Amino acid sequence: MNDVLERLRAEAGPSPEYEVLLTAAPDALAASLTSAGLPLWARELAAYRLGLAGDRRAFESLVLLLNHRDPARCSAAAEALAVLDDPRTARAAAALATNGLRTAYALQPVRLLTALRAPESVPALMATLGRLLSPHDPYWRVALACVEGLGALADPRARELLTRAQSHPRLAVAATAALRRLG
């Protein structure tokens, strides 16, 4: 949490709005999410604080941040969404993870699906991994997160896909470990 707040403080610079949002009540944070003209760091701070507080008014903003091109924003959003415990989170993360046009930004949604252990998790991880198993796919880190997630979830439906992943040089060790977890 401190890393996120320090990053946002640095983005805010000398803005007094940072301190205001850092101490604002939930209703003020929620209102700031729909206020015109606020910078991205301010919206992220409000959504992050609401998410960690379990306030579901942060859901939409956090999902947008989960799909952001900045890995630090995605990571903070995933952390807050995991705490938020909104029943819509797994569906949203699955949609982001399986979107072939957004694969470059799918790492945190994949990790979030693993952490959530929701019914949507295994099918989404399998679908994502299945399309990333070509030998020269540039998104091998996302594929690796899928392999690790499927191992952590230990669902036997993933056996065939994990066996295929063993032939991929960057995934072989993780795929073998994941298969061992399946028993």
Short mmCIF file of N, CA, C and O in Angstrom, two decimals, residues 13-85:
data_model
loop_
_atom_site.label_atom_id
_atom_site.label_comp_id
_atom_site.label_asym_id
_atom_site.label_seq_id
_atom_site.Cartn_x
_atom_site.Cartn_y
_atom_site.Cartn_z
N GLY A 13 2.79 15.66 -7.23
CA GLY A 13 3.68 16.82 -7.06
C GLY A 13 3.22 17.67 -5.89
O GLY A 13 2.79 17.14 -4.87
N PRO A 14 3.25 18.98 -6.06
CA PRO A 14 2.88 19.86 -4.95
C PRO A 14 1.37 20.06 -4.78
O PRO A 14 0.95 20.89 -3.99
N SER A 15 0.57 19.30 -5.49
CA SER A 15 -0.89 19.50 -5.43
C SER A 15 -1.45 19.25 -4.03
O SER A 15 -1.25 18.18 -3.45
N PRO A 16 -2.18 20.21 -3.48
CA PRO A 16 -2.81 20.00 -2.17
C PRO A 16 -3.94 18.97 -2.24
O PRO A 16 -4.37 18.44 -1.22
N GLU A 17 -4.41 18.69 -3.44
CA GLU A 17 -5.50 17.71 -3.63
C GLU A 17 -5.09 16.33 -3.14
O GLU A 17 -5.94 15.55 -2.70
N TYR A 18 -3.80 16.01 -3.19
CA TYR A 18 -3.34 14.70 -2.73
C TYR A 18 -3.70 14.50 -1.26
O TYR A 18 -4.28 13.48 -0.89
N GLU A 19 -3.34 15.45 -0.42
CA GLU A 19 -3.62 15.33 1.02
C GLU A 19 -5.12 15.28 1.29
O GLU A 19 -5.58 14.58 2.18
N VAL A 20 -5.88 16.06 0.51
CA VAL A 20 -7.34 16.06 0.67
C VAL A 20 -7.88 14.66 0.40
O VAL A 20 -8.67 14.12 1.19
N LEU A 21 -7.46 14.05 -0.71
CA LEU A 21 -7.96 12.72 -1.05
C LEU A 21 -7.42 11.64 -0.12
O LEU A 21 -8.08 10.63 0.12
N LEU A 22 -6.24 11.86 0.40
CA LEU A 22 -5.64 10.88 1.30
C LEU A 22 -6.43 10.75 2.60
O LEU A 22 -6.46 9.68 3.21
N THR A 23 -7.10 11.82 3.00
CA THR A 23 -7.84 11.81 4.25
C THR A 23 -9.36 11.93 4.07
O THR A 23 -10.09 11.98 5.05
N ALA A 24 -9.80 11.97 2.83
CA ALA A 24 -11.24 12.17 2.55
C ALA A 24 -12.09 11.00 3.02
O ALA A 24 -11.66 9.85 3.04
N ALA A 25 -13.33 11.31 3.35
CA ALA A 25 -14.31 10.30 3.73
C ALA A 25 -14.78 9.55 2.48
O ALA A 25 -14.65 10.06 1.35
N PRO A 26 -15.34 8.37 2.65
CA PRO A 26 -15.78 7.57 1.49
C PRO A 26 -16.71 8.30 0.53
O PRO A 26 -16.56 8.17 -0.69
N ASP A 27 -17.66 9.06 1.03
CA ASP A 27 -18.57 9.76 0.13
C ASP A 27 -17.83 10.79 -0.73
O ASP A 27 -18.13 10.95 -1.92
N ALA A 28 -16.87 11.47 -0.16
CA ALA A 28 -16.08 12.44 -0.92
C ALA A 28 -15.20 11.73 -1.96
O ALA A 28 -15.05 12.21 -3.08
N LEU A 29 -14.66 10.58 -1.59
CA LEU A 29 -13.86 9.81 -2.55
C LEU A 29 -14.73 9.34 -3.72
O LEU A 29 -14.33 9.45 -4.88
N ALA A 30 -15.91 8.83 -3.40
CA ALA A 30 -16.82 8.37 -4.46
C ALA A 30 -17.23 9.53 -5.37
O ALA A 30 -17.29 9.36 -6.59
N ALA A 31 -17.48 10.69 -4.80
CA ALA A 31 -17.85 11.86 -5.60
C ALA A 31 -16.70 12.27 -6.52
O ALA A 31 -16.92 12.68 -7.66
N SER A 32 -15.48 12.11 -6.05
CA SER A 32 -14.34 12.52 -6.87
C SER A 32 -14.18 11.61 -8.10
O SER A 32 -13.62 12.04 -9.11
N LEU A 33 -14.67 10.39 -8.02
CA LEU A 33 -14.56 9.48 -9.16
C LEU A 33 -15.37 9.95 -10.36
O LEU A 33 -15.08 9.58 -11.50
N THR A 34 -16.37 10.76 -10.11
CA THR A 34 -17.21 11.25 -11.21
C THR A 34 -17.04 12.75 -11.46
O THR A 34 -17.73 13.31 -12.29
N SER A 35 -16.11 13.37 -10.75
CA SER A 35 -15.85 14.80 -10.93
C SER A 35 -15.08 15.04 -12.22
O SER A 35 -14.15 14.30 -12.54
N ALA A 36 -15.45 16.09 -12.91
CA ALA A 36 -14.76 16.45 -14.15
C ALA A 36 -13.42 17.11 -13.83
O ALA A 36 -13.27 17.82 -12.84
N GLY A 37 -12.45 16.85 -14.67
CA GLY A 37 -11.19 17.55 -14.60
C GLY A 37 -10.16 17.02 -13.63
O GLY A 37 -9.08 17.59 -13.51
N LEU A 38 -10.45 15.95 -12.92
CA LEU A 38 -9.44 15.42 -12.00
C LEU A 38 -8.38 14.64 -12.77
O LEU A 38 -8.70 13.89 -13.69
N PRO A 39 -7.13 14.76 -12.37
CA PRO A 39 -6.08 14.00 -13.04
C PRO A 39 -6.18 12.50 -12.70
O PRO A 39 -6.83 12.12 -11.71
N LEU A 40 -5.53 11.70 -13.50
CA LEU A 40 -5.59 10.25 -13.32
C LEU A 40 -5.11 9.82 -11.94
O LEU A 40 -5.71 8.95 -11.32
N TRP A 41 -4.05 10.42 -11.44
CA TRP A 41 -3.54 10.02 -10.13
C TRP A 41 -4.61 10.23 -9.05
O TRP A 41 -4.71 9.42 -8.12
N ALA A 42 -5.40 11.27 -9.16
CA ALA A 42 -6.42 11.57 -8.17
C ALA A 42 -7.55 10.53 -8.23
O ALA A 42 -8.03 10.05 -7.20
N ARG A 43 -7.95 10.16 -9.42
CA ARG A 43 -8.98 9.13 -9.58
C ARG A 43 -8.47 7.78 -9.06
O ARG A 43 -9.20 7.04 -8.42
N GLU A 44 -7.20 7.50 -9.37
CA GLU A 44 -6.64 6.23 -8.88
C GLU A 44 -6.58 6.21 -7.35
O GLU A 44 -6.92 5.21 -6.73
N LEU A 45 -6.16 7.30 -6.75
CA LEU A 45 -6.08 7.37 -5.29
C LEU A 45 -7.46 7.16 -4.67
O LEU A 45 -7.61 6.39 -3.72
N ALA A 46 -8.47 7.82 -5.21
CA ALA A 46 -9.83 7.68 -4.68
C ALA A 46 -10.32 6.24 -4.85
O ALA A 46 -10.85 5.64 -3.90
N ALA A 47 -10.14 5.66 -6.03
CA ALA A 47 -10.61 4.30 -6.27
C ALA A 47 -9.85 3.30 -5.41
O ALA A 47 -10.44 2.36 -4.86
N TYR A 48 -8.56 3.48 -5.31
CA TYR A 48 -7.72 2.58 -4.51
C TYR A 48 -8.15 2.59 -3.04
O TYR A 48 -8.35 1.53 -2.44
N ARG A 49 -8.32 3.76 -2.49
CA ARG A 49 -8.74 3.86 -1.08
C ARG A 49 -10.12 3.26 -0.88
O ARG A 49 -10.35 2.53 0.09
N LEU A 50 -11.05 3.54 -1.79
CA LEU A 50 -12.40 2.96 -1.67
C LEU A 50 -12.34 1.44 -1.79
O LEU A 50 -13.02 0.72 -1.04
N GLY A 51 -11.56 0.95 -2.73
CA GLY A 51 -11.45 -0.50 -2.91
C GLY A 51 -10.91 -1.19 -1.68
O GLY A 51 -11.45 -2.21 -1.24
N LEU A 52 -9.85 -0.64 -1.11
CA LEU A 52 -9.29 -1.24 0.10
C LEU A 52 -10.25 -1.17 1.28
O LEU A 52 -10.18 -1.99 2.20
N ALA A 53 -11.17 -0.20 1.24
CA ALA A 53 -12.17 -0.07 2.30
C ALA A 53 -13.38 -0.98 2.04
O ALA A 53 -14.31 -1.01 2.85
N GLY A 54 -13.39 -1.67 0.89
CA GLY A 54 -14.51 -2.55 0.58
C GLY A 54 -15.72 -1.82 0.03
O GLY A 54 -16.83 -2.37 0.04
N ASP A 55 -15.54 -0.61 -0.45
CA ASP A 55 -16.65 0.19 -0.97
C ASP A 55 -16.80 -0.09 -2.46
O ASP A 55 -15.94 0.28 -3.27
N ARG A 56 -17.90 -0.71 -2.83
CA ARG A 56 -18.10 -1.15 -4.21
C ARG A 56 -18.31 -0.02 -5.21
O ARG A 56 -18.35 -0.26 -6.40
N ARG A 57 -18.41 1.20 -4.74
CA ARG A 57 -18.50 2.33 -5.68
C ARG A 57 -17.20 2.49 -6.47
O ARG A 57 -17.16 3.15 -7.50
N ALA A 58 -16.14 1.83 -6.03
CA ALA A 58 -14.86 1.92 -6.72
C ALA A 58 -14.73 0.92 -7.86
O ALA A 58 -13.80 1.00 -8.66
N PHE A 59 -15.66 0.00 -7.98
CA PHE A 59 -15.50 -1.13 -8.91
C PHE A 59 -15.19 -0.69 -10.34
O PHE A 59 -14.19 -1.12 -10.92
N GLU A 60 -16.01 0.14 -10.94
CA GLU A 60 -15.82 0.52 -12.34
C GLU A 60 -14.48 1.20 -12.57
O GLU A 60 -13.78 0.90 -13.54
N SER A 61 -14.12 2.11 -11.68
CA SER A 61 -12.84 2.81 -11.82
C SER A 61 -11.67 1.84 -11.69
O SER A 61 -10.68 1.93 -12.43
N LEU A 62 -11.77 0.91 -10.76
CA LEU A 62 -10.69 -0.05 -10.58
C LEU A 62 -10.55 -0.98 -11.79
O LEU A 62 -9.44 -1.33 -12.19
N VAL A 63 -11.67 -1.37 -12.39
CA VAL A 63 -11.59 -2.22 -13.59
C VAL A 63 -10.93 -1.45 -14.74
O VAL A 63 -10.11 -2.01 -15.48
N LEU A 64 -11.27 -0.19 -14.88
CA LEU A 64 -10.59 0.62 -15.91
C LEU A 64 -9.09 0.70 -15.65
O LEU A 64 -8.28 0.60 -16.58
N LEU A 65 -8.70 0.86 -14.40
CA LEU A 65 -7.28 0.92 -14.06
C LEU A 65 -6.61 -0.44 -14.24
O LEU A 65 -5.42 -0.50 -14.58
N LEU A 66 -7.34 -1.52 -14.03
CA LEU A 66 -6.79 -2.86 -14.24
C LEU A 66 -6.42 -3.08 -15.70
O LEU A 66 -5.54 -3.87 -16.03
N ASN A 67 -7.05 -2.35 -16.57
CA ASN A 67 -6.83 -2.46 -18.02
C ASN A 67 -5.91 -1.34 -18.54
O ASN A 67 -5.81 -1.15 -19.74
N HIS A 68 -5.26 -0.62 -17.66
CA HIS A 68 -4.39 0.49 -18.05
C HIS A 68 -3.05 -0.03 -18.56
O HIS A 68 -2.61 -1.10 -18.18
N ARG A 69 -2.40 0.75 -19.40
CA ARG A 69 -1.11 0.31 -19.95
C ARG A 69 0.04 0.42 -18.96
O ARG A 69 1.09 -0.15 -19.15
N ASP A 70 -0.15 1.17 -17.88
CA ASP A 70 0.90 1.33 -16.87
C ASP A 70 0.83 0.16 -15.88
O ASP A 70 -0.16 0.02 -15.15
N PRO A 71 1.86 -0.68 -15.85
CA PRO A 71 1.83 -1.86 -14.96
C PRO A 71 1.61 -1.52 -13.49
O PRO A 71 0.94 -2.28 -12.77
N ALA A 72 2.12 -0.40 -13.03
CA ALA A 72 1.94 -0.04 -11.62
C ALA A 72 0.47 0.25 -11.32
O ALA A 72 -0.05 -0.12 -10.26
N ARG A 73 -0.22 0.90 -12.24
CA ARG A 73 -1.65 1.17 -12.04
C ARG A 73 -2.45 -0.14 -12.06
O ARG A 73 -3.36 -0.33 -11.26
N CYS A 74 -2.10 -1.02 -12.98
CA CYS A 74 -2.78 -2.33 -13.06
C CYS A 74 -2.60 -3.11 -11.76
O CYS A 74 -3.55 -3.70 -11.25
N SER A 75 -1.40 -3.12 -11.27
CA SER A 75 -1.10 -3.85 -10.04
C SER A 75 -1.87 -3.30 -8.85
O SER A 75 -2.44 -4.05 -8.05
N ALA A 76 -1.90 -1.98 -8.71
CA ALA A 76 -2.64 -1.36 -7.61
C ALA A 76 -4.13 -1.65 -7.73
O ALA A 76 -4.80 -1.95 -6.73
N ALA A 77 -4.65 -1.60 -8.95
CA ALA A 77 -6.07 -1.90 -9.15
C ALA A 77 -6.37 -3.34 -8.81
O ALA A 77 -7.40 -3.64 -8.17
N ALA A 78 -5.50 -4.26 -9.20
CA ALA A 78 -5.71 -5.68 -8.89
C ALA A 78 -5.71 -5.90 -7.38
O ALA A 78 -6.54 -6.65 -6.85
N GLU A 79 -4.80 -5.24 -6.69
CA GLU A 79 -4.74 -5.35 -5.23
C GLU A 79 -6.05 -4.88 -4.59
O GLU A 79 -6.62 -5.55 -3.74
N ALA A 80 -6.53 -3.73 -5.03
CA ALA A 80 -7.76 -3.19 -4.46
C ALA A 80 -8.98 -4.04 -4.84
O ALA A 80 -9.87 -4.25 -4.02
N LEU A 81 -9.01 -4.54 -6.07
CA LEU A 81 -10.13 -5.40 -6.49
C LEU A 81 -10.17 -6.70 -5.70
O LEU A 81 -11.25 -7.21 -5.39
N ALA A 82 -9.02 -7.24 -5.38
CA ALA A 82 -8.98 -8.48 -4.59
C ALA A 82 -9.57 -8.25 -3.21
O ALA A 82 -10.29 -9.11 -2.67
N VAL A 83 -9.31 -7.09 -2.64
CA VAL A 83 -9.85 -6.76 -1.31
C VAL A 83 -11.33 -6.39 -1.41
O VAL A 83 -12.11 -6.71 -0.51
N LEU A 84 -11.70 -5.74 -2.48
CA LEU A 84 -13.07 -5.24 -2.64
C LEU A 84 -14.12 -6.34 -2.51
O LEU A 84 -15.20 -6.13 -1.99
N ASP A 85 -13.81 -7.52 -3.03
CA ASP A 85 -14.72 -8.65 -2.92
C ASP A 85 -16.07 -8.39 -3.57
O ASP A 85 -17.12 -8.72 -3.03
#
